Amino acid sequence: MKKDLLTVVVPCYNEQESISYFYEEIIKIAEQMKNVNFEFLFVNDGSKDQTLKMIKDFSQKDKRVRYISFSRNFGKEAAMYAGLEYAKGDYVTIMDADLQDPPALLIEMYNTIINEGYDMVGTRRVTRKGEPPIRSFFARCFYKLINRMSKVEMVDGARDYRLMKRQVVDAILSLKEYNRYSKGLFSFVGFDTKWIEYENVKRVAGETKWSFWKLFLYALDGITAFSTVPLILAGIIGIVFCLISFVAIIAIIIKTLTVGDPTVGWPSLVCIIFFVSGVQLFCIGIMGQYLSKAYLETKHRPIYIIKETEES
Ligand code: UDP
Ligand code: MG
């Protein structure tokens, strides 16, 4: 019987410190999984260090190693998309190069798909140990918020590390949007998914590429990509303010007719003007977010640009 091919997609951005550890680990796992053939697809996301050179070394020694190298840094979302496009496997998994996605779980994930009939197995970290507490706090708030606002379920702690059948990969690839938010896209396509839970693992080496600010912007991307509730909210705020002003006008008319009109209330008026114009700007800002996303989508720019692959 022909063996299945399993592609491991590895997005790498400045990972010279950790990539050799990763390669060592993953080939150990590949040795244990004798019933599948492996393909390791490294996506070099415009690294400025020795990452590409190291990947090339792997691919010279090991025929299973393929790579794609971008013309500049396009971000992890773009790297994952490119990886899925180039993957030839019947099954595809995405793994970080820093060993924060334990390769050993792959065995269990593969067996789950084969024996239990799932289409996709995702991983979820149940702790955020080793992460700044403030970041964990905001992450938790974000998941609560987005799950209230979006019909697509976002699982708290879900990683991009998952094993998918070819059918799921093709479904993901059919979503060609420019503003990609994978956590949402993976739930959007559906299919039977099983979650495997594990404790957070620290990076083997090197540093995280995500600052708090980057994560904040990424969270906003997630909201605009999967919910239009903020737009509705802006409308509702507008209606509430109209109602308040209507009641205030009536109150003032009655007051003028009954006790005359002593001219007071300038300080409160200034406060009201500030407050209302603040709310207006806030609502315009919300609209601006959606408009800017729509603007970028209509340009149909490529999600990534390749400079070289192992074939060139
Ligand atoms: N990564 C990437 N492009 C980027 C940023 C990150 O391909 O612009 C890769 C990175 O090399 C790693 C994975 O995405 O393999 C996760 O990045 P990181 O470990 O910095 O994120 P964290 O685990 O801290 O969320
Ligand atoms: Mg990491």
CSV table of C-alpha atoms and ligand atoms in Angstrom, one decimal:
chain,number,residue,atom,x,y,z
A,1,MET,CA,0.0,0.0,0.0
A,2,LYS,CA,1.2,3.5,-0.8
A,3,LYS,CA,2.3,5.4,2.2
A,4,ASP,CA,0.6,8.8,3.0
A,5,LEU,CA,2.7,11.9,2.7
A,6,LEU,CA,2.7,14.3,5.6
A,7,THR,CA,3.9,17.8,5.1
A,8,VAL,CA,5.3,19.8,8.0
A,9,VAL,CA,5.0,23.5,7.2
A,10,VAL,CA,7.4,25.6,9.3
A,11,PRO,CA,7.2,29.4,9.1
A,12,CYS,CA,10.6,30.9,10.0
A,13,TYR,CA,11.6,34.5,10.7
A,14,ASN,CA,15.0,35.0,12.2
A,15,GLU,CA,15.2,31.6,13.8
A,16,GLN,CA,18.9,30.8,13.4
A,17,GLU,CA,19.1,30.0,17.1
A,18,SER,CA,16.3,27.5,17.3
A,19,ILE,CA,15.9,26.0,13.8
A,20,SER,CA,18.6,23.3,14.3
A,21,TYR,CA,17.0,22.1,17.5
A,22,PHE,CA,13.7,22.0,15.6
A,23,TYR,CA,15.1,20.0,12.8
A,24,GLU,CA,16.7,17.5,15.1
A,25,GLU,CA,13.4,17.0,17.0
A,26,ILE,CA,11.3,16.7,13.9
A,27,ILE,CA,13.5,14.1,12.3
A,28,LYS,CA,13.3,12.0,15.5
A,29,ILE,CA,9.5,12.1,15.3
A,30,ALA,CA,9.6,11.2,11.6
A,31,GLU,CA,11.7,8.1,12.4
A,32,GLN,CA,9.0,7.0,14.9
A,33,MET,CA,6.2,7.4,12.4
A,34,LYS,CA,7.2,4.8,10.0
A,35,ASN,CA,3.8,4.5,8.3
A,36,VAL,CA,4.0,7.9,6.7
A,37,ASN,CA,6.5,9.7,4.4
A,38,PHE,CA,7.5,13.1,5.5
A,39,GLU,CA,8.1,16.4,3.7
A,40,PHE,CA,9.5,19.3,5.7
A,41,LEU,CA,8.5,22.6,4.1
A,42,PHE,CA,10.4,25.6,5.6
A,43,VAL,CA,9.0,29.0,4.7
A,44,ASN,CA,11.7,31.6,5.2
A,45,ASP,CA,9.7,34.8,5.9
A,46,GLY,CA,12.4,37.3,4.9
A,47,SER,CA,14.8,36.4,7.7
A,48,LYS,CA,17.8,38.8,8.1
A,49,ASP,CA,20.0,36.2,9.8
A,50,GLN,CA,21.4,32.8,8.8
A,51,THR,CA,18.1,31.1,8.8
A,52,LEU,CA,17.9,30.6,5.0
A,53,LYS,CA,21.4,29.3,4.8
A,54,MET,CA,20.7,26.8,7.5
A,55,ILE,CA,17.5,25.6,5.7
A,56,LYS,CA,19.5,25.2,2.5
A,57,ASP,CA,22.0,23.1,4.4
A,58,PHE,CA,19.2,20.8,5.6
A,59,SER,CA,17.8,20.5,2.2
A,60,GLN,CA,21.2,19.5,0.7
A,61,LYS,CA,21.6,16.7,3.2
A,62,ASP,CA,18.0,15.7,3.4
A,63,LYS,CA,15.8,15.2,0.3
A,64,ARG,CA,12.6,15.5,2.4
A,65,VAL,CA,13.4,19.2,3.1
A,66,ARG,CA,11.9,21.7,0.8
A,67,TYR,CA,11.8,25.5,1.2
A,68,ILE,CA,10.3,28.7,0.0
A,69,SER,CA,12.0,32.0,0.6
A,70,PHE,CA,10.1,35.3,0.6
A,71,SER,CA,11.5,38.5,-0.9
A,72,ARG,CA,10.9,40.3,2.5
A,73,ASN,CA,9.1,39.7,5.8
A,74,PHE,CA,5.4,39.2,5.0
A,75,GLY,CA,4.3,38.0,8.4
A,76,LYS,CA,3.4,34.5,9.8
A,77,GLU,CA,-0.1,34.5,8.3
A,78,ALA,CA,1.4,34.9,4.8
A,79,ALA,CA,4.1,32.3,5.6
A,80,MET,CA,1.4,29.8,6.6
A,81,TYR,CA,-0.7,30.5,3.5
A,82,ALA,CA,2.3,30.0,1.2
A,83,GLY,CA,3.2,26.8,3.1
A,84,LEU,CA,-0.3,25.4,2.6
A,85,GLU,CA,-0.2,26.3,-1.1
A,86,TYR,CA,3.1,24.5,-1.7
A,87,ALA,CA,2.5,21.5,0.6
A,88,LYS,CA,2.1,18.3,-1.4
A,89,GLY,CA,1.0,16.2,1.5
A,90,ASP,CA,-2.2,14.2,2.0
A,91,TYR,CA,-1.9,15.6,5.5
A,92,VAL,CA,-0.5,18.9,6.5
A,93,THR,CA,0.6,20.3,9.8
A,94,ILE,CA,1.9,23.8,10.7
A,95,MET,CA,4.6,24.0,13.4
A,96,ASP,CA,6.6,26.9,14.9
A,97,ALA,CA,10.3,26.7,14.5
A,98,ASP,CA,10.9,27.4,18.2
A,99,LEU,CA,9.6,24.1,19.5
A,100,GLN,CA,6.7,25.8,21.2
A,101,ASP,CA,4.6,23.4,19.3
A,102,PRO,CA,5.8,20.1,20.6
A,103,PRO,CA,6.6,17.8,17.6
A,104,ALA,CA,5.9,14.8,19.8
A,105,LEU,CA,2.2,15.5,19.7
A,106,LEU,CA,2.2,14.9,16.0
A,107,ILE,CA,2.1,11.1,16.6
A,108,GLU,CA,-1.1,11.4,18.7
A,109,MET,CA,-2.6,13.9,16.2
A,110,TYR,CA,-2.0,11.6,13.3
A,111,ASN,CA,-3.4,8.6,15.1
A,112,THR,CA,-6.5,10.5,16.1
A,113,ILE,CA,-7.2,11.4,12.4
A,114,ILE,CA,-6.6,7.9,11.2
A,115,ASN,CA,-8.4,6.0,13.9
A,116,GLU,CA,-11.1,8.3,15.1
A,117,GLY,CA,-12.1,9.8,11.8
A,118,TYR,CA,-11.6,13.5,12.5
A,119,ASP,CA,-10.7,15.8,9.7
A,120,MET,CA,-8.5,18.1,11.7
A,121,VAL,CA,-6.7,17.9,15.1
A,122,GLY,CA,-5.9,21.2,16.7
A,123,THR,CA,-3.8,22.0,19.8
A,124,ARG,CA,-4.6,24.2,22.6
A,125,ARG,CA,-2.4,25.3,25.4
A,126,VAL,CA,-4.3,25.3,28.7
A,127,THR,CA,-1.7,27.4,30.5
A,128,ARG,CA,0.1,30.5,29.6
A,129,LYS,CA,3.0,29.9,31.9
A,130,GLY,CA,6.1,31.9,31.2
A,131,GLU,CA,4.1,34.7,29.5
A,132,PRO,CA,3.9,38.2,31.0
A,133,PRO,CA,0.7,38.2,33.2
A,134,ILE,CA,-0.6,41.4,31.6
A,135,ARG,CA,-0.4,39.7,28.2
A,136,SER,CA,-2.3,36.7,29.4
A,137,PHE,CA,-4.9,39.0,30.9
A,138,PHE,CA,-5.5,40.9,27.7
A,139,ALA,CA,-5.5,37.7,25.7
A,140,ARG,CA,-8.3,36.2,27.8
A,141,CYS,CA,-10.3,39.4,27.5
A,142,PHE,CA,-9.8,39.4,23.8
A,143,TYR,CA,-11.2,35.8,23.5
A,144,LYS,CA,-14.2,36.6,25.6
A,145,LEU,CA,-14.9,39.7,23.5
A,146,ILE,CA,-14.5,38.2,20.1
A,147,ASN,CA,-16.6,35.2,20.9
A,148,ARG,CA,-19.4,37.5,21.9
A,149,MET,CA,-19.1,39.4,18.7
A,150,SER,CA,-18.4,36.7,16.1
A,151,LYS,CA,-20.4,33.7,15.0
A,152,VAL,CA,-17.2,31.9,14.2
A,153,GLU,CA,-15.8,30.3,17.4
A,154,MET,CA,-12.3,31.3,18.5
A,155,VAL,CA,-10.9,28.8,20.9
A,156,ASP,CA,-8.9,30.4,23.7
A,157,GLY,CA,-5.3,29.2,23.7
A,158,ALA,CA,-5.7,27.5,20.3
A,159,ARG,CA,-2.4,27.4,18.5
A,160,ASP,CA,-1.8,27.5,14.8
A,161,TYR,CA,-0.3,24.0,15.3
A,162,ARG,CA,-2.7,21.6,13.8
A,163,LEU,CA,-2.9,18.5,11.5
A,164,MET,CA,-5.3,18.7,8.6
A,165,LYS,CA,-6.5,16.4,5.9
A,166,ARG,CA,-6.0,17.6,2.3
A,167,GLN,CA,-9.6,18.4,2.1
A,168,VAL,CA,-9.3,21.0,4.9
A,169,VAL,CA,-6.1,22.4,3.4
A,170,ASP,CA,-7.9,23.0,0.1
A,171,ALA,CA,-10.8,24.6,1.9
A,172,ILE,CA,-8.4,27.0,3.7
A,173,LEU,CA,-6.7,27.8,0.4
A,174,SER,CA,-10.1,28.6,-1.2
A,175,LEU,CA,-10.3,31.6,1.2
A,176,LYS,CA,-8.2,34.0,-0.6
A,177,GLU,CA,-8.6,37.1,1.5
A,178,TYR,CA,-5.7,39.5,2.0
A,179,ASN,CA,-6.3,40.2,5.6
A,180,ARG,CA,-5.8,36.8,7.0
A,181,TYR,CA,-6.7,35.8,10.5
A,182,SER,CA,-6.0,32.1,10.6
A,183,LYS,CA,-7.6,31.3,14.0
A,184,GLY,CA,-10.9,32.4,12.5
A,185,LEU,CA,-10.3,30.9,9.1
A,186,PHE,CA,-9.7,27.4,10.6
A,187,SER,CA,-13.0,27.6,12.5
A,188,PHE,CA,-14.8,29.2,9.5
A,189,VAL,CA,-14.1,26.2,7.2
A,190,GLY,CA,-15.7,23.8,9.8
A,191,PHE,CA,-15.0,20.1,9.6
A,192,ASP,CA,-14.7,17.7,12.6
A,193,THR,CA,-12.0,19.0,14.8
A,194,LYS,CA,-10.6,17.4,17.9
A,195,TRP,CA,-8.6,19.5,20.4
A,196,ILE,CA,-5.5,18.2,22.1
A,197,GLU,CA,-4.5,20.1,25.2
A,198,TYR,CA,-1.0,20.7,26.5
A,199,GLU,CA,0.9,22.9,28.9
A,200,ASN,CA,2.7,25.9,27.5
A,201,VAL,CA,6.3,25.3,26.5
A,202,LYS,CA,8.9,28.0,26.4
A,203,ARG,CA,10.8,28.9,23.2
A,204,VAL,CA,14.1,26.8,23.0
A,205,ALA,CA,16.1,29.8,21.8
A,206,GLY,CA,15.8,33.2,20.2
A,207,GLU,CA,13.1,35.7,20.9
A,208,THR,CA,9.4,36.1,20.3
A,209,LYS,CA,8.6,38.3,17.3
A,210,TRP,CA,5.4,39.6,18.9
A,211,SER,CA,5.4,42.8,20.9
A,212,PHE,CA,2.4,43.8,22.9
A,213,TRP,CA,1.5,46.4,20.3
A,214,LYS,CA,1.8,43.9,17.4
A,215,LEU,CA,-0.5,41.6,19.3
A,216,PHE,CA,-3.0,44.4,19.9
A,217,LEU,CA,-3.1,45.2,16.2
A,218,TYR,CA,-3.5,41.6,15.4
A,219,ALA,CA,-6.4,41.3,17.8
A,220,LEU,CA,-8.1,44.3,16.0
A,221,ASP,CA,-7.5,42.5,12.7
A,222,GLY,CA,-9.3,39.5,14.1
A,223,ILE,CA,-12.3,41.5,15.2
A,224,THR,CA,-12.6,43.4,11.9
A,225,ALA,CA,-12.1,40.2,9.9
A,226,PHE,CA,-14.8,38.2,11.8
A,227,SER,CA,-17.3,40.6,13.2
A,228,THR,CA,-19.3,43.6,12.1
A,229,VAL,CA,-20.7,44.1,15.6
A,230,PRO,CA,-18.6,47.3,16.2
A,231,LEU,CA,-20.4,48.9,13.2
A,232,ILE,CA,-23.8,48.1,14.7
A,233,LEU,CA,-22.5,49.3,18.1
A,234,ALA,CA,-21.6,52.7,16.5
A,235,GLY,CA,-25.2,52.9,15.2
A,236,ILE,CA,-26.7,52.1,18.5
A,237,ILE,CA,-24.5,54.7,20.3
A,238,GLY,CA,-25.8,57.2,17.8
A,239,ILE,CA,-29.5,56.3,18.5
A,240,VAL,CA,-28.9,56.4,22.3
A,241,PHE,CA,-27.4,59.9,22.0
A,242,CYS,CA,-30.3,61.2,19.9
A,243,LEU,CA,-32.7,59.9,22.5
A,244,ILE,CA,-30.8,61.6,25.3
A,245,SER,CA,-30.7,64.9,23.5
A,246,PHE,CA,-34.4,64.7,22.7
A,247,VAL,CA,-35.3,64.2,26.4
A,248,ALA,CA,-32.9,67.0,27.3
A,249,ILE,CA,-34.6,69.4,24.9
A,250,ILE,CA,-38.0,68.7,26.3
A,251,ALA,CA,-36.7,69.1,29.8
A,252,ILE,CA,-35.2,72.5,28.9
A,253,ILE,CA,-38.3,73.7,27.2
A,254,ILE,CA,-40.4,72.8,30.2
A,255,LYS,CA,-37.9,74.5,32.5
A,256,THR,CA,-37.9,77.7,30.5
A,257,LEU,CA,-41.7,77.8,30.4
A,258,THR,CA,-42.0,77.2,34.2
A,259,VAL,CA,-39.1,79.0,35.8
A,260,GLY,CA,-37.8,81.3,33.1
A,261,ASP,CA,-34.3,81.0,31.5
A,262,PRO,CA,-31.4,81.9,33.7
A,263,THR,CA,-28.4,81.4,31.5
A,264,VAL,CA,-26.3,78.8,33.3
A,265,GLY,CA,-24.6,75.6,32.3
A,266,TRP,CA,-21.7,76.7,30.1
A,267,PRO,CA,-19.1,74.4,31.8
A,268,SER,CA,-21.5,71.4,31.4
A,269,LEU,CA,-22.0,72.4,27.7
A,270,VAL,CA,-18.3,72.3,27.0
A,271,CYS,CA,-18.1,68.8,28.6
A,272,ILE,CA,-21.0,67.6,26.5
A,273,ILE,CA,-19.4,68.9,23.3
A,274,PHE,CA,-16.1,67.2,24.2
A,275,PHE,CA,-17.9,64.0,25.0
A,276,VAL,CA,-20.1,63.9,22.0
A,277,SER,CA,-17.4,64.8,19.5
A,278,GLY,CA,-15.2,62.1,21.2
A,279,VAL,CA,-17.9,59.5,20.6
A,280,GLN,CA,-18.3,60.7,17.0
A,281,LEU,CA,-14.6,60.4,16.3
A,282,PHE,CA,-14.5,56.9,17.9
A,283,CYS,CA,-17.4,55.7,15.7
A,284,ILE,CA,-15.7,57.2,12.6
A,285,GLY,CA,-12.6,55.3,13.7
A,286,ILE,CA,-14.5,52.1,13.8
A,287,MET,CA,-15.8,52.7,10.3
A,288,GLY,CA,-12.3,53.6,9.2
A,289,GLN,CA,-11.0,50.2,10.3
A,290,TYR,CA,-13.5,48.4,8.1
A,291,LEU,CA,-13.0,50.8,5.2
A,292,SER,CA,-9.2,50.3,5.3
A,293,LYS,CA,-9.6,46.5,5.3
A,294,ALA,CA,-12.0,46.8,2.4
A,295,TYR,CA,-9.6,49.1,0.6
A,296,LEU,CA,-6.7,46.7,1.0
A,297,GLU,CA,-8.8,43.8,-0.2
A,298,THR,CA,-9.8,45.6,-3.4
A,299,LYS,CA,-6.2,46.1,-4.4
A,300,HIS,CA,-5.8,42.3,-4.8
A,301,ARG,CA,-2.2,42.5,-3.8
A,302,PRO,CA,-0.4,39.1,-3.5
A,303,ILE,CA,-0.3,37.7,0.0
A,304,TYR,CA,3.4,36.9,-0.4
A,305,ILE,CA,6.2,37.2,-3.0
A,306,ILE,CA,8.7,34.4,-3.4
A,307,LYS,CA,12.4,35.1,-4.1
A,308,GLU,CA,13.6,31.5,-4.4
A,309,THR,CA,12.6,27.9,-3.7
A,310,GLU,CA,14.6,24.7,-3.5
A,311,GLU,CA,13.9,24.1,-7.2
A,312,SER,CA,15.4,27.4,-8.3
B,1,UDP,N1,7.1,34.0,12.2
B,1,UDP,C1,7.1,34.2,10.9
B,1,UDP,N2,7.0,35.5,10.4
B,1,UDP,C2,6.9,36.6,11.3
B,1,UDP,C3,6.9,36.3,12.7
B,1,UDP,C4,7.0,35.0,13.1
B,1,UDP,O1,7.2,33.3,10.1
B,1,UDP,O2,6.8,37.7,10.9
B,1,UDP,C5,7.3,32.6,12.7
B,1,UDP,C6,8.4,32.4,13.7
B,1,UDP,O3,9.6,32.1,13.1
B,1,UDP,C7,7.9,31.2,14.5
B,1,UDP,C8,6.4,31.4,14.5
B,1,UDP,O4,6.1,32.2,13.4
B,1,UDP,O5,8.2,30.0,13.8
B,1,UDP,C9,5.9,31.9,15.8
B,1,UDP,O6,6.6,33.1,16.1
B,1,UDP,P1,7.0,33.5,17.6
B,1,UDP,O7,7.5,32.3,18.3
B,1,UDP,O8,7.8,34.7,17.6
B,1,UDP,O9,5.5,33.8,18.2
B,1,UDP,P2,5.0,33.3,19.7
B,1,UDP,O10,5.2,31.8,19.8
B,1,UDP,O11,5.8,34.1,20.7
B,1,UDP,O12,3.5,33.7,19.6
B,2,MG,MG,7.0,31.0,19.7
